[in-house]
CSV table of C-alpha atoms and ligand atoms in Angstrom, one decimal:
chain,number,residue,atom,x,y,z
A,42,UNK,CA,181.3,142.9,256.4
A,43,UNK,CA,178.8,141.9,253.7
A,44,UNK,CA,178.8,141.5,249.8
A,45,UNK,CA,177.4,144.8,248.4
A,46,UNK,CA,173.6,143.7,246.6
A,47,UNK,CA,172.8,145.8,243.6
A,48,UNK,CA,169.7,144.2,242.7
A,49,UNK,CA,170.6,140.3,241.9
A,50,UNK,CA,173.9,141.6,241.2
A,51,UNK,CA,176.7,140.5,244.2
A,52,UNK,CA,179.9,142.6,244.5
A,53,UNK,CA,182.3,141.5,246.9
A,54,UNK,CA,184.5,143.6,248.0
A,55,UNK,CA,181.6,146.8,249.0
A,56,UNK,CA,183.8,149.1,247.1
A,57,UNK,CA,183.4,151.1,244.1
A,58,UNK,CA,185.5,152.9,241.6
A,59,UNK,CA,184.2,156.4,241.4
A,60,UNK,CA,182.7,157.7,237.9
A,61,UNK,CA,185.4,160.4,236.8
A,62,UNK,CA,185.0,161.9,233.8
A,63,UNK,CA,188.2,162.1,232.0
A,64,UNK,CA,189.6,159.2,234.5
A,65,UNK,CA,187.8,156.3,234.6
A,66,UNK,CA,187.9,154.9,231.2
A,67,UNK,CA,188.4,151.2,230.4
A,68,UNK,CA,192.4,151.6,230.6
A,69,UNK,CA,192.0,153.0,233.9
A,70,UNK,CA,189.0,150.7,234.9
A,71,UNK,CA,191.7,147.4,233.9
A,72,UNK,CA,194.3,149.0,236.0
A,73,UNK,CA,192.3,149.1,239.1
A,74,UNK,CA,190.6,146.0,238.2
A,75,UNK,CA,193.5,143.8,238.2
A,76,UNK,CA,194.2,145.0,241.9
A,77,UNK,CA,191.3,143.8,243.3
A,78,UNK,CA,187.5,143.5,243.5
A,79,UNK,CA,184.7,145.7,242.9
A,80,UNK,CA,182.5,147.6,241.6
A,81,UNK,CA,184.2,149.6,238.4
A,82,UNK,CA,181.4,152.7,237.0
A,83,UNK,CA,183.0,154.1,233.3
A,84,UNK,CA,182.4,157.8,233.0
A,85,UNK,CA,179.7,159.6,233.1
A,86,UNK,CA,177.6,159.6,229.6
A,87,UNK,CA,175.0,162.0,228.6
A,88,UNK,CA,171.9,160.5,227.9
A,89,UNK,CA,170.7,162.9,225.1
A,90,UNK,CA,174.0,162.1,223.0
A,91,UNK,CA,173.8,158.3,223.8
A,92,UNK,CA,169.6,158.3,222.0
A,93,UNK,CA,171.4,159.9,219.3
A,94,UNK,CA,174.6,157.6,218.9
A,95,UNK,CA,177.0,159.7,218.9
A,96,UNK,CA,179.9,158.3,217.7
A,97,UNK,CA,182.2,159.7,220.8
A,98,UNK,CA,179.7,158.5,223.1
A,99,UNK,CA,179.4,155.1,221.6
A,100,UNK,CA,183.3,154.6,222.3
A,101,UNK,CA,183.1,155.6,225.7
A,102,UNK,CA,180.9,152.9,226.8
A,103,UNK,CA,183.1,150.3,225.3
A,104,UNK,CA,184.2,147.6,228.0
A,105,UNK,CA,187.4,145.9,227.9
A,106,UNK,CA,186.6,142.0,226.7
A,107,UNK,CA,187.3,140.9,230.5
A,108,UNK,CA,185.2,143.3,231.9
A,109,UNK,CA,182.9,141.7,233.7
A,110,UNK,CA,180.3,143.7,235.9
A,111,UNK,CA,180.0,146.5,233.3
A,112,UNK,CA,179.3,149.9,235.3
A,113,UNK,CA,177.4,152.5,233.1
A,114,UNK,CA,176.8,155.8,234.5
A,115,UNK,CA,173.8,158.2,233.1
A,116,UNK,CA,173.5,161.8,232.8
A,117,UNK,CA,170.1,163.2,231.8
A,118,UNK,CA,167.6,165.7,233.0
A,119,UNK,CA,164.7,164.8,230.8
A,120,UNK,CA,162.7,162.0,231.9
A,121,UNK,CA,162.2,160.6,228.8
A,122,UNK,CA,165.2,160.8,227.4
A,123,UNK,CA,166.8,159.5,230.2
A,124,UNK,CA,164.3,156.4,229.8
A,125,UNK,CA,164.8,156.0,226.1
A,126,UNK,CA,168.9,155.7,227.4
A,127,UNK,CA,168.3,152.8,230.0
A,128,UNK,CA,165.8,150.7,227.5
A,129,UNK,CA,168.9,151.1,224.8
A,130,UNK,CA,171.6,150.0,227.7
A,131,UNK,CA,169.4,147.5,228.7
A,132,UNK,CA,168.1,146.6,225.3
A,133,UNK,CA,171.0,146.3,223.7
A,134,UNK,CA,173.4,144.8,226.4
A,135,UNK,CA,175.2,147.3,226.7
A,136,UNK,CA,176.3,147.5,230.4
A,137,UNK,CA,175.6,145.2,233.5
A,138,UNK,CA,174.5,147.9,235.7
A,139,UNK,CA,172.8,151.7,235.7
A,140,UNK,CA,174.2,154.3,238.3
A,141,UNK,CA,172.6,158.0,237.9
A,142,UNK,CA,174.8,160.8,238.6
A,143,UNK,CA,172.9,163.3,240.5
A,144,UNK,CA,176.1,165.0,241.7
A,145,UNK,CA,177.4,167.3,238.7
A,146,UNK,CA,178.2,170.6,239.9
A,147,UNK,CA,180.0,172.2,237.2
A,148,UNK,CA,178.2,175.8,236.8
A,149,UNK,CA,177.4,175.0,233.1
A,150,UNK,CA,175.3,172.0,234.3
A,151,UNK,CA,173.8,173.6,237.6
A,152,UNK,CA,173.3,176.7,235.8
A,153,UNK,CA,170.2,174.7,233.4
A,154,UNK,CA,169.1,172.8,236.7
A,155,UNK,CA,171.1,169.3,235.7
A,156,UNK,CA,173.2,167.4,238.0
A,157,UNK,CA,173.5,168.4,241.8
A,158,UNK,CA,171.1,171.0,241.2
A,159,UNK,CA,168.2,168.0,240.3
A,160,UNK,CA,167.0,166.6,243.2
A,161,UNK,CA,166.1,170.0,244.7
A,162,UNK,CA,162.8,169.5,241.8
A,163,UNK,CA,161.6,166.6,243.5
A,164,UNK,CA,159.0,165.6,241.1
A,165,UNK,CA,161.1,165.8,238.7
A,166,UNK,CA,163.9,163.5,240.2
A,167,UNK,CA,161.2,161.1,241.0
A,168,UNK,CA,160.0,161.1,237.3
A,169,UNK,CA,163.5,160.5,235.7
A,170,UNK,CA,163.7,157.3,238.2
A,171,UNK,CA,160.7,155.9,237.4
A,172,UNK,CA,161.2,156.1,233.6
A,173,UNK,CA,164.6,154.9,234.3
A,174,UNK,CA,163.3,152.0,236.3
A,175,UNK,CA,160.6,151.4,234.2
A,176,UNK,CA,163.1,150.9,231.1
A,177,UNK,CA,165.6,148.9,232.7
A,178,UNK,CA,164.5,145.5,233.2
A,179,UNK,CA,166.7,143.0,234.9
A,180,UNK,CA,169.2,145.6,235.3
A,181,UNK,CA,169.5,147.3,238.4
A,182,UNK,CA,169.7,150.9,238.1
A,183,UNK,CA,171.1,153.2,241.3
A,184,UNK,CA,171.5,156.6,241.6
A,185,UNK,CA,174.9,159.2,243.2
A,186,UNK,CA,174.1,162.4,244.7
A,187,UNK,CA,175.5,164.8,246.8
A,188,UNK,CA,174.0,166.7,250.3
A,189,UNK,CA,172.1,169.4,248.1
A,190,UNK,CA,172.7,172.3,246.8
A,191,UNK,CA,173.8,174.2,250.2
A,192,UNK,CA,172.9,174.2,253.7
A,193,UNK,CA,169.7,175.7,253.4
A,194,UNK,CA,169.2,173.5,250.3
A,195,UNK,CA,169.5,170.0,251.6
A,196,UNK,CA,168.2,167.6,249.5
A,197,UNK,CA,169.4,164.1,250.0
A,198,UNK,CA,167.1,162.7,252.4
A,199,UNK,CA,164.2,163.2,250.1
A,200,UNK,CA,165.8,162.2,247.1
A,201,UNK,CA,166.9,158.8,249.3
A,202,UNK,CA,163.3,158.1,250.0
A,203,UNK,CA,162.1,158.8,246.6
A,204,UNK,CA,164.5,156.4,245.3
A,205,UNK,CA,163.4,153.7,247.4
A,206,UNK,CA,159.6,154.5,246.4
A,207,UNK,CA,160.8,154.3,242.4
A,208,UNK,CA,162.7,150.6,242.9
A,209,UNK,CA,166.6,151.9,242.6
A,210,UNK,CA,168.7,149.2,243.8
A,211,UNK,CA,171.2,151.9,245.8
A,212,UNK,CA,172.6,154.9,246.5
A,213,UNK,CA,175.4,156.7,246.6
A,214,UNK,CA,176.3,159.7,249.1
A,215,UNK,CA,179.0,162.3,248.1
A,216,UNK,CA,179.2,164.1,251.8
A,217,UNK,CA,179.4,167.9,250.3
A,218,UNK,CA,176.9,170.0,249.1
A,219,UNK,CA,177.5,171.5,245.3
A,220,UNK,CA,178.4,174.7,246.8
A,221,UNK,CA,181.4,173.2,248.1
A,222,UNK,CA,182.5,171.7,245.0
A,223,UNK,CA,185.3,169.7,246.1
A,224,UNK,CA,186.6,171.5,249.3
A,225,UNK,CA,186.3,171.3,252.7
A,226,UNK,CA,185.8,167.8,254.0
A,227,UNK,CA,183.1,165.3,253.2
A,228,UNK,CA,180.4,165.1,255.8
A,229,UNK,CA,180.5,161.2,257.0
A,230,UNK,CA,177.9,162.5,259.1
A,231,UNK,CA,175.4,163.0,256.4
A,232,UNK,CA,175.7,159.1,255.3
A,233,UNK,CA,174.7,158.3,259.0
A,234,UNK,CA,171.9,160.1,258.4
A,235,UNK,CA,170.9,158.8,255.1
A,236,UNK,CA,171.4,155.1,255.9
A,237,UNK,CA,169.2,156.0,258.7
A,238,UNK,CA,166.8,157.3,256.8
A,239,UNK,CA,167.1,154.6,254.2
A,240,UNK,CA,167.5,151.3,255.1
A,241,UNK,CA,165.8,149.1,252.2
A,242,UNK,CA,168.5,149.4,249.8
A,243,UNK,CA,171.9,150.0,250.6
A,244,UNK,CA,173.7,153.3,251.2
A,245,UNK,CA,176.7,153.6,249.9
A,246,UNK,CA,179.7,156.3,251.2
A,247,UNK,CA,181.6,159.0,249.3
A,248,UNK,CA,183.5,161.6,249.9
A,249,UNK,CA,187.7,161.1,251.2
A,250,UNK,CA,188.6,157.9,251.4
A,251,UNK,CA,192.3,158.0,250.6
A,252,UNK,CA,193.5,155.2,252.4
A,253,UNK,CA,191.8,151.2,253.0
A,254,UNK,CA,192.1,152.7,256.8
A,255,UNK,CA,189.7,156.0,255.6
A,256,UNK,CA,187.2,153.4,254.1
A,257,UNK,CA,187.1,150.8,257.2
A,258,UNK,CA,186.4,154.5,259.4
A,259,UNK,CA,183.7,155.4,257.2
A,260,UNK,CA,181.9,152.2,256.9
A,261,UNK,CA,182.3,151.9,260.7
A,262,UNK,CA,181.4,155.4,261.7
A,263,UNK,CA,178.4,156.0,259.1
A,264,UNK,CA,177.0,152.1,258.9
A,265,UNK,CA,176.8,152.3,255.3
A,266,UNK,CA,177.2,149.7,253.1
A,267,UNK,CA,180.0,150.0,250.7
A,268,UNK,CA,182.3,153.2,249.7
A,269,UNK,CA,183.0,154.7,246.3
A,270,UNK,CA,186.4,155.8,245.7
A,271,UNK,CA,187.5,159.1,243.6
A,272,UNK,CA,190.3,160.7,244.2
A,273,UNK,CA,191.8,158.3,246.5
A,274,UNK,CA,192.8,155.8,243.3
A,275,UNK,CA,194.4,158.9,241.1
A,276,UNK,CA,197.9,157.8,240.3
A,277,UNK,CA,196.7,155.0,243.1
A,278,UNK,CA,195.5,152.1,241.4
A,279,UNK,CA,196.8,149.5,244.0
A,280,UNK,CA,194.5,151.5,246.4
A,281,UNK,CA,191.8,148.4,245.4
A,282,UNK,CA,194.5,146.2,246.3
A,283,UNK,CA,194.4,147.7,249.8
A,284,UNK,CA,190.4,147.8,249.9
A,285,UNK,CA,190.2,144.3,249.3
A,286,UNK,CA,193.0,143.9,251.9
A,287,UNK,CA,191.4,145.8,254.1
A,288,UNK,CA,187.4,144.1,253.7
A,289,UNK,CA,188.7,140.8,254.3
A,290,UNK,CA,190.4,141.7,257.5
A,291,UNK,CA,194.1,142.0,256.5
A,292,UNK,CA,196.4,144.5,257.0
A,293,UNK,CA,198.4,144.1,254.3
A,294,UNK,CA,199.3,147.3,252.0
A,295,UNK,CA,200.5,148.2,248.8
A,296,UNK,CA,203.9,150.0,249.0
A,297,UNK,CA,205.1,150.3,245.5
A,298,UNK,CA,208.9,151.4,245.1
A,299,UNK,CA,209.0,154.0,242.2
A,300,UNK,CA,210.3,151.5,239.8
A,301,UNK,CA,206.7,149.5,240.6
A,302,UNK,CA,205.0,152.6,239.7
A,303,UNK,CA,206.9,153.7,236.9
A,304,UNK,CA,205.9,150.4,235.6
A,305,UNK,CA,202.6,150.7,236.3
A,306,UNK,CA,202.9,154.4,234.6
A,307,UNK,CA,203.9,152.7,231.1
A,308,UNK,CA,201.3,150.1,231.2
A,309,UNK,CA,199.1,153.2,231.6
A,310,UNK,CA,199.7,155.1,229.1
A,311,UNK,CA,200.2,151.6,227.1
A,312,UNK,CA,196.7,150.8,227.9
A,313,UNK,CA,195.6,154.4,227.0
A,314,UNK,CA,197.0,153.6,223.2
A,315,UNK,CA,195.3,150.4,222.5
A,316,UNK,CA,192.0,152.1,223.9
A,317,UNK,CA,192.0,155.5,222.0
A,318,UNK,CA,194.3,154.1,218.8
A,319,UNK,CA,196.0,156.9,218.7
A,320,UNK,CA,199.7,157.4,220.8
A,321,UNK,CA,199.7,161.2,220.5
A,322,UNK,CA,195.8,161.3,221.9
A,323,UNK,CA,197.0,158.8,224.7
A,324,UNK,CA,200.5,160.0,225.4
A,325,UNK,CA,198.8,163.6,225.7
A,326,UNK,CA,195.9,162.1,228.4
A,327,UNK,CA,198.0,160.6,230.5
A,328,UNK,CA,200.2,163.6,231.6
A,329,UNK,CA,197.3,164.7,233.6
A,330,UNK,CA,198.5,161.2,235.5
A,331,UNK,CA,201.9,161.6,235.9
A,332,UNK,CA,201.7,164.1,239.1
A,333,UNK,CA,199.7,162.1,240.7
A,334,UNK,CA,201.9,159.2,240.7
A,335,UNK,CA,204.8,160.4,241.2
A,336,UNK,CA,203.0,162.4,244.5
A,337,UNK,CA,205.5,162.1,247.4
A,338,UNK,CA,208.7,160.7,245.6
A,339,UNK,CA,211.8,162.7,245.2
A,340,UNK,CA,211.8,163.4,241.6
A,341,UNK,CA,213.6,166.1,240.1
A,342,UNK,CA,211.6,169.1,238.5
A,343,UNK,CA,213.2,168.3,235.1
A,344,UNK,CA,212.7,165.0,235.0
A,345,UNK,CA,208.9,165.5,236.1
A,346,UNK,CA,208.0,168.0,233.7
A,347,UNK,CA,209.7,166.1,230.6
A,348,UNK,CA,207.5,163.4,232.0
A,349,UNK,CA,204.2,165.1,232.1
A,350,UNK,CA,205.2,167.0,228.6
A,351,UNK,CA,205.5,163.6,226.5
A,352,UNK,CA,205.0,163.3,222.9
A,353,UNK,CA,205.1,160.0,222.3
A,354,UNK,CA,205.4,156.3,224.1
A,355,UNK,CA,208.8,156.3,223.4
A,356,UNK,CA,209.9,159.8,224.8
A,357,UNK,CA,207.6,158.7,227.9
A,358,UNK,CA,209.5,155.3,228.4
A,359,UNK,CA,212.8,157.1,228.5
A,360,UNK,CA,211.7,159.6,231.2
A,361,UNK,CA,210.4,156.5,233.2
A,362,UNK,CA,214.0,154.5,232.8
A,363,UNK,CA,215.8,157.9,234.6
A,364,UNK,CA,213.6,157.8,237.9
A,365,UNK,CA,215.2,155.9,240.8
A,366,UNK,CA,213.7,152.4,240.7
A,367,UNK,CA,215.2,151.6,244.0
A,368,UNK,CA,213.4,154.4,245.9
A,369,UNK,CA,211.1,153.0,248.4
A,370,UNK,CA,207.0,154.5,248.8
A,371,UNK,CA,207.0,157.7,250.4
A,372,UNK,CA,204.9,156.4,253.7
A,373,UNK,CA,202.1,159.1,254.9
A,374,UNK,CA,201.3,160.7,251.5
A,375,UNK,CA,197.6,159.7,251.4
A,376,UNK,CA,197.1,163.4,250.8
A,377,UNK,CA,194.2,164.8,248.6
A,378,UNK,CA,194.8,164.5,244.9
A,379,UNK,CA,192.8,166.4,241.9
A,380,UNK,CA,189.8,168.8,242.4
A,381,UNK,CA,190.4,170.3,245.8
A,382,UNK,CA,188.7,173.7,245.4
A,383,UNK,CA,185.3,175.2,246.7
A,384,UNK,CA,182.7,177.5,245.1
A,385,UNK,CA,181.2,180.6,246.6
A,386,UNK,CA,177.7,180.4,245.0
A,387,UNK,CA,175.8,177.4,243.0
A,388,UNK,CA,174.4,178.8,239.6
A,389,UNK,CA,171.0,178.1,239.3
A,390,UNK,CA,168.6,178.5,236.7
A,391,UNK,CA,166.6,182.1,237.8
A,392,UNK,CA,163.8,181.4,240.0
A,393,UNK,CA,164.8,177.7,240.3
A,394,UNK,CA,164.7,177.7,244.6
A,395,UNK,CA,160.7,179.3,244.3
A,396,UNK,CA,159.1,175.4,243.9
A,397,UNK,CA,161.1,172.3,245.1
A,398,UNK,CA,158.0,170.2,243.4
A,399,UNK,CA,157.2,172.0,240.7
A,400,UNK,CA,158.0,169.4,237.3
A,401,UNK,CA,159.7,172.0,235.4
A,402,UNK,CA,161.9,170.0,233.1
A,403,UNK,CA,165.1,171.5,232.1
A,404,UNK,CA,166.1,173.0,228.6
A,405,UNK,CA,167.8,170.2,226.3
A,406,UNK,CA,170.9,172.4,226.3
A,407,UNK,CA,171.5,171.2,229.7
A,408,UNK,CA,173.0,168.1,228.4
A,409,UNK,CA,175.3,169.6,225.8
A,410,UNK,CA,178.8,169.1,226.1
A,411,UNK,CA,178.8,168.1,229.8
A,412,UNK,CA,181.6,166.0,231.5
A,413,UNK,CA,182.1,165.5,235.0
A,414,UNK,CA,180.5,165.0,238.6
B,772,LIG,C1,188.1,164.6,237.7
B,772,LIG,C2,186.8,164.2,238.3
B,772,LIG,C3,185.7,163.8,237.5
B,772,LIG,C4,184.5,163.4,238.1
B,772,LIG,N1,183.5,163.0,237.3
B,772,LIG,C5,182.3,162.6,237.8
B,772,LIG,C6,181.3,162.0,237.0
B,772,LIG,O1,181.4,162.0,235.8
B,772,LIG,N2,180.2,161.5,237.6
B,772,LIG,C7,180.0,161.6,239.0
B,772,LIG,O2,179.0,161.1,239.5
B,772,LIG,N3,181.0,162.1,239.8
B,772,LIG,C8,182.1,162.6,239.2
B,772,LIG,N4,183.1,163.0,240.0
B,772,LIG,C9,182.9,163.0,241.5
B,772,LIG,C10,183.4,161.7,242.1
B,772,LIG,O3,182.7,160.6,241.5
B,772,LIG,C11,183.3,161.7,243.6
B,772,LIG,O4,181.9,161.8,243.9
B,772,LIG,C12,184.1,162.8,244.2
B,772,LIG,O5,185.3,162.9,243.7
B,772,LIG,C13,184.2,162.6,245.7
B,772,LIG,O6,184.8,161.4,246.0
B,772,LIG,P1,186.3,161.3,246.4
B,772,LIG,O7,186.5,162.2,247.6
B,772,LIG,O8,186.6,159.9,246.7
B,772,LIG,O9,187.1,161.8,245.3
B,772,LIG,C14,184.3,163.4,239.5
B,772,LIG,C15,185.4,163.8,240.3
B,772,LIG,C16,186.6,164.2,239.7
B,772,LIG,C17,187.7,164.5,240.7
């Protein structure tokens, strides 16, 4: 197994954190980090609010002071606004590294022709790269997509090529289709294809890896080059102790008792405090977190929903000190965590299928208030 090469940039191990709006903020980013290697991508910013400093924006991009390697990822669907957003990263120092998100498929962004609904407009994809090449400098910028927008719709061969013809340093395959939102199973398959398809820059996998063993199979069975992890490191942070495990040939794996985990839970929400300066804010973030941690340990329904109903640090803590340090990792619960659902149609704006290279650019009001891949 190789180093992953974005650009001049050398990540060992080929394994990135998914961007997960909501998820991967620097707290969450630290926690994986101090497991092991990688490539860690913050959430996904919207380019339009990040030209116009918004002051919410402006604190999501901040890095912890460790944070080496910082991962920005982009939303935009104009391409100069999504230019003027990589000259200010890149400008500015503000991150280490571009990624794209081509992916979105949120009805509120497909429905103005953003996100996963993009590439199908191939000119248009191909202009936002090559304004956000063109802006970038040193920094290498990559780009994360998914199959298309259906199985008549595919798109990601194309968009593969193009990036390779507009100079982006990788990309990223999410094995679904936006009409399948988040269910079914993620086509390894497709990545095959794509790191067929493209084999100057490297092809990276995406789409169920829940387990180090899930990423050595997909690396294997698809050829690609590295894997970015979602939903696998929910309430999971030690899974990038097992990636780097698992890349170097070991087959050594985290099995945190539930007192390990409740630690890790504190630190958490802890490291959620510091970041947002607020304990209600924090305390109230984090309860999203607490089912996925505690996923396949006996825990009773009291105790778990006094947990995930916190007010404050302290009330959090106490909840933690009742669970059963002592009880060893429930082996074989690897099972999906988060967004699991599927869509029955892709809103589009109307007439949006007619032209796949017509260079129609979205309304601005595509980027408004838009979280999430
Ligand atoms: C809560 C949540 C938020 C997400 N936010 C983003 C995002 O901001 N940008 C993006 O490109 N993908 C986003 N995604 C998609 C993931 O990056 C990833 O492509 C997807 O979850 C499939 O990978 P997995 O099976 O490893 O989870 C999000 C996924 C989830 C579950």
């Amino acid at each position: 197994m190789e180093s992953l090469k974005l650009g001049s940039l050398e990540i060992w191990p080929p394994v990135v954190l998914a961007p997960m709006a909501g998820i991967t903020n620097a707290p969450f980013r630290t926690l994986c980090r101090e497991q092991g290697g990688g490539l860690f991508v913050c959430e996904m910013i919207t380019t339009r609010a990040l030209v116009e400093r918004n002051a919410k924006t402006l604190k999501m991009i901040r890095f912890a002071p460790q944070e080496r390697l910082r991962s920005i990822q982009l939303y935009g669907v104009d391409p100069v606004t999504v230019g003027r957003a990589v000259r200010m990263v890149a400008g500015e120092g503000l991150a280490d590294h571009i990624d794209l998100n081509f992916g979105c498929p949120v009805p509120k962004v497909t429905r103005r022709g953003g996100g996963s609904a993009l590439p199908y407009k191939r000119n248009l994809l191909r202009a936002i790269l090559r304004e956000a090449v063109r802006n970038a400098g040193t920094l290498p910028v990559t780009m994360k997509m998914r199959k298309g927008i259906d199985d008549d719709h595919l798109t990601y061969l194309d968009a593969g090529r193009i990036a390779v013809e507009e100079g982006i340093s990788a990309v990223a395959l999410h094995g679904r289709t936006a009409i399948q939102h988040y269910g079914g199973t993620a086509d390894w398959e497709a990545i095959a294809r794509l790191k067929e398809a493209v084999t100057e820059i490297p092809v990276l996998g995406n789409g169920d890896i829940w387990s180090a063993g899930d990423a050595l199979r997909m690396m294997e069975s698809t050829g690609c080059d590295g894997v970015v992890v979602g939903r696998g490191c929910l309430g999971r942070p030690w899974l990038f102790r097992d990636l780097a495990a698992a890349c170097e040939g070991s087959g050594e794996r985290a099995r945190p008792a539930l007192g390990e985990v409740a630690a890790t839970m504190d630190r958490h929400a802890t490291l959620l405090t510091e970041a947002f300066g607020s304990e209600q804010h924090a305390v109230a973030d984090f309860r999203k977190h607490v089912g996925w941690y505690l996923k396949g340990f006996t825990v009773g329904a009291d105790l778990r929903r006094r947990l995930a109903t916190s007010n404050s640090l302290a009330e959090l803590r106490a909840g933690l000190a009742e669970l059963d340090a002592a009880q060893p990792w429930p082996e074989g619960v690897d099972a999906p965590r988060g967004k699991t659902h599927a869509r029955d149609r892709v809103h589009l704006p109307a007439g949006w299928l007619d032209d796949p290279y017509d260079l129609a650019v979205p309304c601005a009001d595509a980027e408004l208030d838009t979280s999430g891949g």
